[in-house]
């Protein structure tokens, strides 16, 4: 015996509702702007001015060629911190990886915008397996602690010595294992060969490490530590900034590159 049509009303309404769902779905997110990563070699004078800039590697296409030309034209106006070698102003040669993206403009055209500067790229030659800091326990008050290391490298960039340039005597008990782990990692990083006044040199890099313990264990802020050339000083306490700069000032054979002074993220080429 067939059922009257009104008996199927709830099912019909459900099917109609399901059929309408695709039309109500949100539009797919727009694709991110095309980004070109450029390896730029800088040569700076002792006062931090750019003497020469060139892109390493041929452009992959016409668009990339346009990006490189615009980047080099702008890069010559950028400034770095003054660089001194053994107490005297010196020229330094180094490379940085700079990302440039193509973005639309309100007029309907396109513009080239600096997305950012990639951090130093080092080759890691150390052990693959190291003890995890999550299992470390300590005794003492909770707070923020700072450790600064000096890493000496030979003319080929291989680390030959790691020392604690600024040991924080306030470190609670139990942090020695974490510091030892970081020292082991630093001994495994091969740095780019440093060039000062056109000559490869053995030199020293400064590494900054922040530790913020909590009630569970050690919580290390990896995004707020790293080589002096890359760290964001705004994330350090004022006293810590003074301490780090004092270490740099006392390092007469500090490796290039100097820190970039010009803020280039978000600028148009």
GROMACS .gro file of N, CA and C in nm, residues 7-21:
model
   45
    7UNK      N    1   0.350   1.211   0.359
    7UNK     CA    2   0.424   1.128   0.453
    7UNK      C    3   0.574   1.136   0.429
    8UNK      N    4   0.613   1.171   0.306
    8UNK     CA    5   0.756   1.180   0.272
    8UNK      C    6   0.811   1.322   0.289
    9UNK      N    7   0.730   1.415   0.339
    9UNK     CA    8   0.772   1.555   0.350
    9UNK      C    9   0.901   1.573   0.430
   10UNK      N   10   0.913   1.509   0.549
   10UNK     CA   11   1.038   1.528   0.624
   10UNK      C   12   1.161   1.482   0.547
   11UNK      N   13   1.150   1.368   0.476
   11UNK     CA   14   1.264   1.318   0.400
   11UNK      C   15   1.298   1.411   0.284
   12UNK      N   16   1.194   1.462   0.214
   12UNK     CA   17   1.217   1.554   0.102
   12UNK      C   18   1.286   1.682   0.149
   13UNK      N   19   1.240   1.733   0.263
   13UNK     CA   20   1.302   1.855   0.316
   13UNK      C   21   1.449   1.831   0.350
   14UNK      N   22   1.478   1.712   0.407
   14UNK     CA   23   1.616   1.680   0.441
   14UNK      C   24   1.704   1.672   0.317
   15UNK      N   25   1.652   1.605   0.212
   15UNK     CA   26   1.728   1.593   0.088
   15UNK      C   27   1.750   1.727   0.022
   16UNK      N   28   1.646   1.812   0.024
   16UNK     CA   29   1.660   1.946  -0.034
   16UNK      C   30   1.765   2.026   0.041
   17UNK      N   31   1.764   2.011   0.174
   17UNK     CA   32   1.862   2.083   0.254
   17UNK      C   33   2.003   2.036   0.224
   18UNK      N   34   2.020   1.905   0.208
   18UNK     CA   35   2.153   1.852   0.176
   18UNK      C   36   2.200   1.898   0.040
   19UNK      N   37   2.106   1.907  -0.055
   19UNK     CA   38   2.142   1.953  -0.189
   19UNK      C   39   2.186   2.097  -0.189
   20UNK      N   40   2.136   2.174  -0.093
   20UNK     CA   41   2.169   2.317  -0.089
   20UNK      C   42   2.303   2.344  -0.022
   21UNK      N   43   2.357   2.245   0.049
   21UNK     CA   44   2.480   2.267   0.123
   21UNK      C   45   2.596   2.309   0.035
   0.00000   0.00000   0.00000
